[in-house]
Structure formats: C-alpha cells, structure tokens
C-alpha cells in the first residue's frame, strides 16, 4: 500500500473511531463534564485541515508525503515521551 493510500485509510479509521467514542459518551456519561466551548473551532479546523491535506496529498509526490508522514510520526513520539515524563514527575 502506498503512503498516500495508507494516510487516507488512517484518517478514515481515526474518523470512525472518534464517531464511535462520541456516540459512546453521548449514550452513557454525556458531555456535561467536558468544556465544549472550543468545539466549533476544532471542528472547523478539522474540516479545513482535511480539505487542505487532501489537496496537498494530490499535488505532492509519494516521497514528499512519506517524509511528511515520518516527520509527524516523530513529532507525535516526542510529544508522547514528554507527556510520559511529565506524568511520571507528577507522581513523584
């Protein structure tokens, strides 16, 4: 599977996972514990980001998409490690 195809499949998987989670929360605990004031901005950003990303995906070469994907993966890894370190320090 090409990186471009894998990226699209990954985003679709995330979309359905989030829809599932939102449905579960709506049917059980509800949204009263969440601050939803930023939700409209996040939804707008997600939609715009989806369109911009799809446009870039069509225009960019496979190798460029792969490099961008790898950079994002590294960024997520660094953020995760920093979150783990911060959480660990909070328990000490």
Coordinates of N, CA and C in Angstrom, one line a residue:
X1 N 0.9 -1.2 0.0 CA 0.0 0.0 0.0 C 0.9 1.2 0.0
X2 N 0.6 2.2 -0.8 CA 1.4 3.4 -0.9 C 1.2 4.2 0.3
X3 N 2.1 5.2 0.6 CA 2.0 6.0 1.8 C 0.7 6.9 1.6
X4 N 0.5 7.4 0.4 CA -0.7 8.2 0.2 C -2.0 7.5 0.5
X5 N -2.1 6.2 0.1 CA -3.3 5.4 0.4 C -3.4 5.1 1.9
X6 N -2.2 4.8 2.5 CA -2.2 4.5 3.9 C -2.6 5.7 4.7
X7 N -2.2 6.9 4.3 CA -2.6 8.1 5.0 C -4.1 8.3 5.0
X8 N -4.7 8.1 3.8 CA -6.2 8.3 3.7 C -6.9 7.2 4.6
X9 N -6.4 6.0 4.5 CA -7.0 4.9 5.3 C -6.9 5.2 6.8
X10 N -5.8 5.7 7.2 CA -5.5 6.0 8.6 C -6.5 7.1 9.1
X11 N -6.7 8.1 8.3 CA -7.6 9.2 8.6 C -9.0 8.7 8.7
X12 N -9.4 7.8 7.8 CA -10.8 7.3 7.9 C -11.0 6.4 9.1
X13 N -10.0 5.7 9.5 CA -10.0 4.9 10.7 C -10.2 5.8 11.9
X14 N -9.4 6.9 12.0 CA -9.5 7.8 13.1 C -10.9 8.4 13.1
X15 N -11.4 8.8 12.0 CA -12.8 9.4 11.9 C -13.8 8.4 12.5
X16 N -13.8 7.2 12.1 CA -14.8 6.2 12.7 C -14.6 5.9 14.1
X17 N -13.3 5.9 14.6 CA -13.0 5.7 16.0 C -13.6 6.8 16.8
X18 N -13.4 8.1 16.3 CA -13.9 9.2 17.1 C -15.4 9.3 17.1
X19 N -16.0 8.9 16.0 CA -17.5 8.9 15.9 C -18.0 7.8 16.9
X20 N -17.3 6.7 17.0 CA -17.7 5.7 18.0 C -17.6 6.2 19.4
X21 N -16.5 6.8 19.7 CA -16.2 7.4 21.0 C -17.3 8.4 21.4
X22 N -17.6 9.3 20.5 CA -18.6 10.4 20.7 C -19.9 9.7 21.0
X23 N -20.3 8.7 20.2 CA -21.6 8.0 20.4 C -21.6 7.4 21.8
X24 N -20.5 6.7 22.2 CA -20.5 6.1 23.5 C -20.6 7.1 24.6
X25 N -19.9 8.2 24.5 CA -20.0 9.2 25.6 C -21.4 9.8 25.6
X26 N -22.0 10.1 24.4 CA -23.3 10.7 24.4 C -24.4 9.7 25.0
X27 N -24.2 8.4 24.8 CA -25.2 7.5 25.3 C -25.0 7.1 26.7
X28 N -23.8 7.4 27.3 CA -23.5 7.0 28.7 C -23.4 8.2 29.6
X29 N -22.2 8.7 29.7 CA -22.0 9.8 30.7 C -22.5 11.1 30.2
X30 N -22.5 11.4 29.0 CA -23.0 12.7 28.5 C -21.8 13.6 28.4
X31 N -22.0 14.8 27.9 CA -20.9 15.8 27.7 C -20.8 16.8 28.7
X32 N -21.5 16.7 29.8 CA -21.6 17.8 30.9 C -20.2 18.0 31.5
X33 N -19.3 16.9 31.5 CA -18.0 17.0 32.2 C -17.0 17.7 31.2
X34 N -17.4 17.9 30.0 CA -16.4 18.4 29.0 C -16.6 19.9 28.7
X35 N -15.6 20.6 28.5 CA -15.6 22.0 28.1 C -15.8 22.1 26.6
X36 N -17.0 22.3 26.1 CA -17.2 22.3 24.6 C -17.1 23.6 24.0
X37 N -16.6 24.6 24.7 CA -16.6 26.0 24.1 C -15.6 26.1 22.9
X38 N -14.6 25.2 22.9 CA -13.7 25.2 21.7 C -14.1 24.3 20.6
X39 N -15.1 23.5 20.8 CA -15.6 22.5 19.8 C -15.8 23.1 18.4
X40 N -16.5 24.2 18.3 CA -16.7 24.8 16.9 C -15.4 25.1 16.2
X41 N -14.4 25.6 17.0 CA -13.1 26.0 16.4 C -12.4 24.7 15.9
X42 N -12.5 23.7 16.8 CA -11.8 22.4 16.5 C -12.4 21.7 15.3
X43 N -13.8 21.8 15.2 CA -14.5 21.1 14.1 C -14.1 21.9 12.8
X44 N -14.2 23.2 12.8 CA -13.8 24.0 11.6 C -12.4 23.7 11.2
X45 N -11.5 23.7 12.2 CA -10.1 23.4 11.8 C -9.9 22.0 11.3
X46 N -10.6 21.0 11.8 CA -10.5 19.6 11.3 C -11.0 19.5 9.8
X47 N -12.1 20.2 9.6 CA -12.7 20.2 8.2 C -11.8 20.9 7.2
X48 N -11.3 22.1 7.6 CA -10.4 22.8 6.7 C -9.1 22.0 6.5
X49 N -8.6 21.5 7.6 CA -7.4 20.7 7.5 C -7.5 19.5 6.6
X50 N -8.7 18.9 6.7 CA -9.0 17.7 5.8 C -8.9 18.1 4.3
X51 N -9.5 19.2 4.0 CA -9.5 19.7 2.6 C -8.1 20.1 2.2
X52 N -7.4 20.8 3.0 CA -6.1 21.3 2.7 C -5.1 20.0 2.5
X53 N -5.3 19.1 3.5 CA -4.4 17.9 3.4 C -4.7 17.1 2.2
X54 N -6.0 16.9 1.8 CA -6.3 16.2 0.6 C -5.8 16.9 -0.6
X55 N -5.8 18.2 -0.6 CA -5.2 18.9 -1.8 C -3.7 18.7 -1.9
X56 N -3.0 18.8 -0.7 CA -1.6 18.5 -0.7 C -1.3 17.1 -1.1
X57 N -2.1 16.2 -0.7 CA -1.9 14.8 -1.0 C -1.9 14.5 -2.5
X58 N -2.9 15.2 -3.1 CA -3.0 15.0 -4.6 C -1.8 15.7 -5.3
X59 N -1.3 16.8 -4.8 CA -0.3 17.5 -5.5 C 1.1 17.1 -5.3
X60 N 1.4 16.5 -4.1 CA 2.7 16.1 -3.7 C 3.1 14.7 -4.2
X61 N 4.4 14.5 -4.4 CA 4.9 13.2 -4.8 C 4.8 12.3 -3.6
X62 N 4.9 11.0 -3.9 CA 4.8 9.9 -2.9 C 5.9 10.1 -1.9
X63 N 7.2 10.5 -2.3 CA 8.3 10.6 -1.4 C 8.1 11.8 -0.5
X64 N 7.5 12.9 -1.0 CA 7.2 14.0 -0.1 C 6.2 13.7 1.0
X65 N 5.2 13.0 0.6 CA 4.1 12.6 1.6 C 4.8 11.7 2.6
X66 N 5.6 10.8 2.2 CA 6.3 9.8 3.1 C 7.2 10.6 4.1
X67 N 7.9 11.6 3.6 CA 8.8 12.4 4.5 C 7.9 13.1 5.5
X68 N 6.8 13.7 5.0 CA 5.9 14.5 5.9 C 5.3 13.6 7.0
X69 N 4.9 12.4 6.5 CA 4.3 11.4 7.4 C 5.3 11.0 8.5
X70 N 6.5 10.7 8.1 CA 7.6 10.3 9.1 C 7.9 11.5 10.1
X71 N 7.9 12.7 9.6 CA 8.1 13.9 10.5 C 7.0 14.0 11.5
X72 N 5.8 13.8 11.1 CA 4.6 13.9 12.0 C 4.7 12.7 13.0
X73 N 5.1 11.5 12.6 CA 5.3 10.4 13.5 C 6.3 10.7 14.5
X74 N 7.4 11.3 14.1 CA 8.5 11.6 15.1 C 8.0 12.7 16.1
X75 N 7.2 13.7 15.6 CA 6.7 14.7 16.5 C 5.8 14.1 17.5
X76 N 4.9 13.2 17.1 CA 4.0 12.5 18.0 C 4.7 11.7 19.0
X77 N 5.8 11.0 18.6 CA 6.7 10.3 19.5 C 7.3 11.2 20.6
X78 N 7.8 12.3 20.1 CA 8.4 13.3 21.1 C 7.4 13.8 22.1
X79 N 6.2 14.2 21.6 CA 5.2 14.7 22.5 C 4.8 13.6 23.5
X80 N 4.6 12.4 23.0 CA 4.3 11.3 23.9 C 5.3 11.1 25.0
X81 N 6.6 11.1 24.6 CA 7.7 10.9 25.6 C 7.6 12.0 26.6
X82 N 7.4 13.3 26.1 CA 7.4 14.4 27.0 C 6.2 14.3 28.0
X83 N 5.0 13.8 27.5 CA 3.9 13.6 28.3 C 4.1 12.5 29.4
X84 N 4.8 11.5 29.0 CA 5.1 10.4 29.9 C 6.0 10.9 31.0
X85 N 7.1 11.7 30.6 CA 8.0 12.3 31.6 C 7.3 13.2 32.6
X86 N 6.4 14.1 32.0 CA 5.6 15.0 32.8 C 4.7 14.2 33.8
X87 N 4.1 13.2 33.3 CA 3.2 12.4 34.2 C 4.0 11.7 35.3
X88 N 5.1 11.2 34.9 CA 6.0 10.5 35.9 C 6.4 11.4 37.0
X89 N 6.8 12.6 36.6 CA 7.3 13.6 37.6 C 6.1 14.0 38.5
X90 N 4.9 14.0 38.0 CA 3.8 14.4 38.8 C 3.5 13.3 39.9
X91 N 3.9 12.1 39.7 CA 3.7 11.0 40.7 C 4.8 11.0 41.7
X92 N 5.9 11.7 41.5 CA 7.0 11.6 42.4 C 6.9 12.6 43.5

